[in-house]
Amino acid sequence: MKLDSLAFYSIAELAPLIARRKISPVELTRLMLERIERQNPRLNAYLTVTAELALAQARRAEKEILGGHLRGPLHGIPISLKDNISTRGVRTTAGSKFLSDFVPQVDATVVRRLSRAGAVLLGKTNLHEFAYGVTTNNAHYGPTHNPWDHTRIPGGSSGGTAAALAAGLCFGSVGSDTGGSIRIPAALCGIVGLKPTFGRVSCHGVVPLARSFDVVGPLARIVADVALLLSVIAGADPLDPTSARTRVPDFAVSLRGRKPRARLGWPFEFFWDRLDPEVRVIAEEAARSFEKLGATIEEVSLPHIKDSEEPSTQIALAEARQFHESQGWYPARAADYSEEVRKRLEMGADVRATDYIAALDKVKIVRADFDAAFQRVDAIVAPTVPFAAPEIGQKTVRIGDSEEPVRGALVGMNRPANFAGLPAISIPCGFTKSGLPVGLQLIGRAFDEAGLLRIAHLYEQSHSWHTRHPSTA
């Protein structure tokens, strides 16, 4: 077996080969490090590469496996982490200037869980500064480039993570999602990204953006790998008071067996209103293809979705401002922020307490809309984003006869799931004529990631989009 051919294997494919000692974790790690060395100068996906640590972890994994101690399917698998996730002894910049040399003394909870599972850490990936943006055009470390077209953004804020996966520079990763920061880059880079239910995965040790919405979740190239990662990182954590004590199933096992007859909801409002014509055709065809797989689709109403846009913004602005003030960073070090993030932190001071409380009340109303829809359907189907990846530095995009800000248009379809605290997944569903990926989003019931993953897996198994990789990779 030619080693370089393994670069785009899935974790689900690699794990049994490692278990049977057909592939060495050390060989896999060296392969990834060599590919990172070649490609990262062009992509800027990694901010920190932990080559020595990765090789040491891979050697330990290999020794344990040869000794008959297999920890599970992630044992010996090289992965990456978004650089707002604290790693003991490895710098964690959060994409910021004044944390450029910050080295945590403890691991985030998700890092400890991945370490116990035997995963190998290749490095920390680029992101939008403090995860407060959707382009990963980082003012301090430079932009990450989309592997499908280096002139375009990978999305954000987990853009470095998505680019690394699409380019074959890791086999899985963990990012964060406050308003689409996992799903947007997943869609724009042609991979799978899951935002779990609020509280499903501990956020302890992750630099926060807005605590009411922040969620940590997995990214990978196929649904089965996302399920494997989620099974490891999910679960209650006494160090995170927002983490839920809900039972964690084996998400990978839930994909096996008889395929479900899925009931999908096509929302009247909001999600399908304003789309690039080419993206609309691709997304509609993808959604309708579920019917050929035995699923039913019916229209559902989410009448208060549009009303959530302003409250969502107010909550994020206020909570981001409060956190940065609590750390003594803002306004004391205002000059060290990019203009973009500094302006948002300034805006946070303008959110009145009464507006903040009213915004939190609106969450209950929107959640009730979703709950009503889920009485009839298993998941909501919608595009992940309304257009394919725009160019780096592009501020606006034309949809129909109007120009819209890139940021607002990208987060628009993603914020509702964060606002309601619901799980949502983006899966590849096609490509534009210019070769850019398009993503389909599925939003599910609270703590029903297993059901959501089954539906996504059903689609993936009947389509080949996930088998396509960038020609430059």
PDB file of C-alpha atoms in Angstrom, residues 131-303:
ATOM      1  CA  ALA A 131     -13.519  33.126  16.851  1.00  0.00           C
ATOM      2  CA  TYR A 132     -15.355  36.392  16.183  1.00  0.00           C
ATOM      3  CA  GLY A 133     -15.821  36.175  12.422  1.00  0.00           C
ATOM      4  CA  VAL A 134     -16.643  33.865   9.541  1.00  0.00           C
ATOM      5  CA  THR A 135     -13.790  34.235   7.024  1.00  0.00           C
ATOM      6  CA  THR A 136     -10.562  33.221   8.848  1.00  0.00           C
ATOM      7  CA  ASN A 137      -8.988  36.259   7.236  1.00  0.00           C
ATOM      8  CA  ASN A 138      -6.871  36.716  10.347  1.00  0.00           C
ATOM      9  CA  ALA A 139      -5.389  40.186  10.776  1.00  0.00           C
ATOM     10  CA  HIS A 140      -2.466  38.907  12.863  1.00  0.00           C
ATOM     11  CA  TYR A 141      -1.519  35.560  11.290  1.00  0.00           C
ATOM     12  CA  GLY A 142      -2.783  36.002   7.761  1.00  0.00           C
ATOM     13  CA  PRO A 143      -5.732  34.398   5.965  1.00  0.00           C
ATOM     14  CA  THR A 144      -6.316  30.705   5.559  1.00  0.00           C
ATOM     15  CA  HIS A 145      -6.844  29.793   1.905  1.00  0.00           C
ATOM     16  CA  ASN A 146      -9.571  27.472   0.680  1.00  0.00           C
ATOM     17  CA  PRO A 147      -7.928  24.315  -0.782  1.00  0.00           C
ATOM     18  CA  TRP A 148     -10.465  24.273  -3.629  1.00  0.00           C
ATOM     19  CA  ASP A 149      -9.436  27.772  -4.734  1.00  0.00           C
ATOM     20  CA  HIS A 150      -6.606  29.561  -2.929  1.00  0.00           C
ATOM     21  CA  THR A 151      -8.061  32.977  -3.730  1.00  0.00           C
ATOM     22  CA  ARG A 152     -11.157  32.202  -1.643  1.00  0.00           C
ATOM     23  CA  ILE A 153     -11.990  31.959   2.047  1.00  0.00           C
ATOM     24  CA  PRO A 154     -12.452  28.623   3.808  1.00  0.00           C
ATOM     25  CA  GLY A 155     -15.159  30.118   6.019  1.00  0.00           C
ATOM     26  CA  GLY A 156     -14.806  30.586   9.740  1.00  0.00           C
ATOM     27  CA  SER A 157     -14.162  30.794  12.443  1.00  0.00           C
ATOM     28  CA  SER A 158     -12.925  27.173  12.248  1.00  0.00           C
ATOM     29  CA  GLY A 159     -11.464  27.869   8.805  1.00  0.00           C
ATOM     30  CA  GLY A 160      -7.989  26.458   9.362  1.00  0.00           C
ATOM     31  CA  THR A 161      -9.516  23.233  10.623  1.00  0.00           C
ATOM     32  CA  ALA A 162     -11.769  22.794   7.591  1.00  0.00           C
ATOM     33  CA  ALA A 163      -8.974  23.661   5.159  1.00  0.00           C
ATOM     34  CA  ALA A 164      -6.632  21.141   6.797  1.00  0.00           C
ATOM     35  CA  LEU A 165      -9.223  18.381   6.520  1.00  0.00           C
ATOM     36  CA  ALA A 166     -10.132  19.178   2.911  1.00  0.00           C
ATOM     37  CA  ALA A 167      -6.451  19.220   1.930  1.00  0.00           C
ATOM     38  CA  GLY A 168      -5.643  15.920   3.637  1.00  0.00           C
ATOM     39  CA  LEU A 169      -3.542  17.446   6.434  1.00  0.00           C
ATOM     40  CA  CYS A 170      -5.289  15.613   9.291  1.00  0.00           C
ATOM     41  CA  PHE A 171      -7.940  12.912   9.676  1.00  0.00           C
ATOM     42  CA  GLY A 172     -10.274  14.659  12.085  1.00  0.00           C
ATOM     43  CA  SER A 173     -10.524  17.760  14.218  1.00  0.00           C
ATOM     44  CA  VAL A 174     -12.454  19.626  16.885  1.00  0.00           C
ATOM     45  CA  GLY A 175     -13.665  23.209  16.540  1.00  0.00           C
ATOM     46  CA  SER A 176     -16.185  25.561  18.097  1.00  0.00           C
ATOM     47  CA  ASP A 177     -19.473  26.989  16.841  1.00  0.00           C
ATOM     48  CA  THR A 178     -21.198  30.113  18.189  1.00  0.00           C
ATOM     49  CA  GLY A 179     -23.113  31.186  15.090  1.00  0.00           C
ATOM     50  CA  GLY A 180     -22.031  28.727  12.419  1.00  0.00           C
ATOM     51  CA  SER A 181     -18.273  28.516  12.972  1.00  0.00           C
ATOM     52  CA  ILE A 182     -18.177  24.752  12.393  1.00  0.00           C
ATOM     53  CA  ARG A 183     -20.852  24.457   9.702  1.00  0.00           C
ATOM     54  CA  ILE A 184     -19.864  27.451   7.544  1.00  0.00           C
ATOM     55  CA  PRO A 185     -16.275  26.261   6.906  1.00  0.00           C
ATOM     56  CA  ALA A 186     -17.504  22.683   6.543  1.00  0.00           C
ATOM     57  CA  ALA A 187     -19.837  23.806   3.755  1.00  0.00           C
ATOM     58  CA  LEU A 188     -17.295  26.028   1.999  1.00  0.00           C
ATOM     59  CA  CYS A 189     -14.554  23.371   2.142  1.00  0.00           C
ATOM     60  CA  GLY A 190     -16.665  20.318   1.273  1.00  0.00           C
ATOM     61  CA  ILE A 191     -16.376  18.396   4.554  1.00  0.00           C
ATOM     62  CA  VAL A 192     -18.714  17.376   7.409  1.00  0.00           C
ATOM     63  CA  GLY A 193     -19.144  19.562  10.489  1.00  0.00           C
ATOM     64  CA  LEU A 194     -21.439  18.963  13.461  1.00  0.00           C
ATOM     65  CA  LYS A 195     -22.606  21.547  15.971  1.00  0.00           C
ATOM     66  CA  PRO A 196     -23.862  19.425  18.879  1.00  0.00           C
ATOM     67  CA  THR A 197     -26.692  20.358  21.223  1.00  0.00           C
ATOM     68  CA  PHE A 198     -25.764  23.119  23.669  1.00  0.00           C
ATOM     69  CA  GLY A 199     -24.263  21.344  26.690  1.00  0.00           C
ATOM     70  CA  ARG A 200     -23.540  18.045  24.914  1.00  0.00           C
ATOM     71  CA  VAL A 201     -19.755  18.713  24.842  1.00  0.00           C
ATOM     72  CA  SER A 202     -17.789  20.522  27.541  1.00  0.00           C
ATOM     73  CA  CYS A 203     -16.506  24.005  26.731  1.00  0.00           C
ATOM     74  CA  HIS A 204     -14.099  24.027  29.680  1.00  0.00           C
ATOM     75  CA  GLY A 205     -10.719  25.269  28.539  1.00  0.00           C
ATOM     76  CA  VAL A 206     -12.047  26.794  25.316  1.00  0.00           C
ATOM     77  CA  VAL A 207     -11.649  30.566  24.926  1.00  0.00           C
ATOM     78  CA  PRO A 208     -15.282  31.716  24.852  1.00  0.00           C
ATOM     79  CA  LEU A 209     -17.036  34.035  22.451  1.00  0.00           C
ATOM     80  CA  ALA A 210     -20.620  34.069  23.753  1.00  0.00           C
ATOM     81  CA  ARG A 211     -21.279  31.565  26.530  1.00  0.00           C
ATOM     82  CA  SER A 212     -25.009  31.288  25.782  1.00  0.00           C
ATOM     83  CA  PHE A 213     -24.266  29.917  22.308  1.00  0.00           C
ATOM     84  CA  ASP A 214     -20.744  28.430  22.367  1.00  0.00           C
ATOM     85  CA  VAL A 215     -20.556  24.735  21.456  1.00  0.00           C
ATOM     86  CA  VAL A 216     -17.563  22.491  20.785  1.00  0.00           C
ATOM     87  CA  GLY A 217     -17.923  19.915  18.019  1.00  0.00           C
ATOM     88  CA  PRO A 218     -16.218  17.577  15.541  1.00  0.00           C
ATOM     89  CA  LEU A 219     -15.239  18.065  11.918  1.00  0.00           C
ATOM     90  CA  ALA A 220     -14.159  15.297   9.531  1.00  0.00           C
ATOM     91  CA  ARG A 221     -14.465  14.195   5.933  1.00  0.00           C
ATOM     92  CA  ILE A 222     -17.294  11.704   6.465  1.00  0.00           C
ATOM     93  CA  VAL A 223     -20.233  11.340   8.843  1.00  0.00           C
ATOM     94  CA  ALA A 224     -18.919   8.139  10.454  1.00  0.00           C
ATOM     95  CA  ASP A 225     -15.739   9.925  11.528  1.00  0.00           C
ATOM     96  CA  VAL A 226     -17.751  12.757  13.054  1.00  0.00           C
ATOM     97  CA  ALA A 227     -19.688  10.125  15.013  1.00  0.00           C
ATOM     98  CA  LEU A 228     -16.462   8.535  16.274  1.00  0.00           C
ATOM     99  CA  LEU A 229     -15.091  11.884  17.430  1.00  0.00           C
ATOM    100  CA  LEU A 230     -18.345  12.920  19.094  1.00  0.00           C
ATOM    101  CA  SER A 231     -18.506   9.663  21.063  1.00  0.00           C
ATOM    102  CA  VAL A 232     -15.139  10.541  22.609  1.00  0.00           C
ATOM    103  CA  ILE A 233     -15.585  14.245  23.369  1.00  0.00           C
ATOM    104  CA  ALA A 234     -19.244  14.277  24.487  1.00  0.00           C
ATOM    105  CA  GLY A 235     -20.448  13.971  28.079  1.00  0.00           C
ATOM    106  CA  ALA A 236     -20.988  15.799  31.338  1.00  0.00           C
ATOM    107  CA  ASP A 237     -18.103  17.720  32.865  1.00  0.00           C
ATOM    108  CA  PRO A 238     -18.072  19.064  36.445  1.00  0.00           C
ATOM    109  CA  LEU A 239     -15.707  21.798  35.269  1.00  0.00           C
ATOM    110  CA  ASP A 240     -18.361  23.181  32.897  1.00  0.00           C
ATOM    111  CA  PRO A 241     -21.628  24.108  34.621  1.00  0.00           C
ATOM    112  CA  THR A 242     -23.415  24.294  31.242  1.00  0.00           C
ATOM    113  CA  SER A 243     -22.592  20.700  30.315  1.00  0.00           C
ATOM    114  CA  ALA A 244     -25.543  18.322  30.362  1.00  0.00           C
ATOM    115  CA  ARG A 245     -25.748  14.988  32.170  1.00  0.00           C
ATOM    116  CA  THR A 246     -27.665  13.450  29.301  1.00  0.00           C
ATOM    117  CA  ARG A 247     -26.545   9.911  28.431  1.00  0.00           C
ATOM    118  CA  VAL A 248     -23.986   9.681  25.635  1.00  0.00           C
ATOM    119  CA  PRO A 249     -24.727   6.847  23.185  1.00  0.00           C
ATOM    120  CA  ASP A 250     -22.166   5.222  20.924  1.00  0.00           C
ATOM    121  CA  PHE A 251     -22.848   7.447  17.930  1.00  0.00           C
ATOM    122  CA  ALA A 252     -20.858   5.259  15.542  1.00  0.00           C
ATOM    123  CA  VAL A 253     -22.901   2.172  16.451  1.00  0.00           C
ATOM    124  CA  SER A 254     -26.095   4.150  15.849  1.00  0.00           C
ATOM    125  CA  LEU A 255     -25.175   4.449  12.155  1.00  0.00           C
ATOM    126  CA  ARG A 256     -25.268   0.701  11.646  1.00  0.00           C
ATOM    127  CA  GLY A 257     -28.226  -1.534  11.010  1.00  0.00           C
ATOM    128  CA  ARG A 258     -31.523  -0.748   9.336  1.00  0.00           C
ATOM    129  CA  LYS A 259     -31.778   2.686   7.772  1.00  0.00           C
ATOM    130  CA  PRO A 260     -34.542   4.839   9.244  1.00  0.00           C
ATOM    131  CA  ARG A 261     -37.494   6.234   7.330  1.00  0.00           C
ATOM    132  CA  ALA A 262     -36.653   9.866   7.912  1.00  0.00           C
ATOM    133  CA  ARG A 263     -39.249  12.623   8.092  1.00  0.00           C
ATOM    134  CA  LEU A 264     -37.779  15.938   6.977  1.00  0.00           C
ATOM    135  CA  GLY A 265     -39.216  19.413   7.390  1.00  0.00           C
ATOM    136  CA  TRP A 266     -38.896  22.012   4.651  1.00  0.00           C
ATOM    137  CA  PRO A 267     -39.316  25.396   6.388  1.00  0.00           C
ATOM    138  CA  PHE A 268     -41.662  27.968   4.857  1.00  0.00           C
ATOM    139  CA  GLU A 269     -39.703  30.847   6.301  1.00  0.00           C
ATOM    140  CA  PHE A 270     -36.205  32.232   6.085  1.00  0.00           C
ATOM    141  CA  PHE A 271     -33.884  29.373   5.111  1.00  0.00           C
ATOM    142  CA  TRP A 272     -34.857  29.079   1.440  1.00  0.00           C
ATOM    143  CA  ASP A 273     -35.679  32.762   0.846  1.00  0.00           C
ATOM    144  CA  ARG A 274     -32.455  34.273  -0.494  1.00  0.00           C
ATOM    145  CA  LEU A 275     -29.986  31.995  -2.258  1.00  0.00           C
ATOM    146  CA  ASP A 276     -27.525  32.226  -5.094  1.00  0.00           C
ATOM    147  CA  PRO A 277     -29.381  30.588  -8.021  1.00  0.00           C
ATOM    148  CA  GLU A 278     -26.741  27.901  -8.563  1.00  0.00           C
ATOM    149  CA  VAL A 279     -26.616  27.029  -4.865  1.00  0.00           C
ATOM    150  CA  ARG A 280     -30.424  26.890  -4.774  1.00  0.00           C
ATOM    151  CA  VAL A 281     -30.559  24.303  -7.569  1.00  0.00           C
ATOM    152  CA  ILE A 282     -27.874  22.146  -5.927  1.00  0.00           C
ATOM    153  CA  ALA A 283     -29.378  22.357  -2.423  1.00  0.00           C
ATOM    154  CA  GLU A 284     -32.947  21.724  -3.592  1.00  0.00           C
ATOM    155  CA  GLU A 285     -31.875  18.704  -5.617  1.00  0.00           C
ATOM    156  CA  ALA A 286     -29.971  17.366  -2.599  1.00  0.00           C
ATOM    157  CA  ALA A 287     -32.929  17.866  -0.277  1.00  0.00           C
ATOM    158  CA  ARG A 288     -35.383  16.271  -2.705  1.00  0.00           C
ATOM    159  CA  SER A 289     -33.073  13.283  -3.202  1.00  0.00           C
ATOM    160  CA  PHE A 290     -33.985  12.138   0.317  1.00  0.00           C
ATOM    161  CA  GLU A 291     -37.382  11.146  -1.070  1.00  0.00           C
ATOM    162  CA  LYS A 292     -35.674   8.619  -3.353  1.00  0.00           C
ATOM    163  CA  LEU A 293     -34.078   7.184  -0.215  1.00  0.00           C
ATOM    164  CA  GLY A 294     -37.467   6.566   1.392  1.00  0.00           C
ATOM    165  CA  ALA A 295     -37.714   9.787   3.379  1.00  0.00           C
ATOM    166  CA  THR A 296     -40.762  12.026   3.446  1.00  0.00           C
ATOM    167  CA  ILE A 297     -40.584  15.807   3.178  1.00  0.00           C
ATOM    168  CA  GLU A 298     -43.272  18.169   4.373  1.00  0.00           C
ATOM    169  CA  GLU A 299     -43.415  21.905   4.813  1.00  0.00           C
ATOM    170  CA  VAL A 300     -43.156  23.257   8.349  1.00  0.00           C
ATOM    171  CA  SER A 301     -43.465  26.704   9.829  1.00  0.00           C
ATOM    172  CA  LEU A 302     -40.868  28.451  12.020  1.00  0.00           C
ATOM    173  CA  PRO A 303     -42.590  31.832  12.278  1.00  0.00           C
TER     174      PRO A 303
END
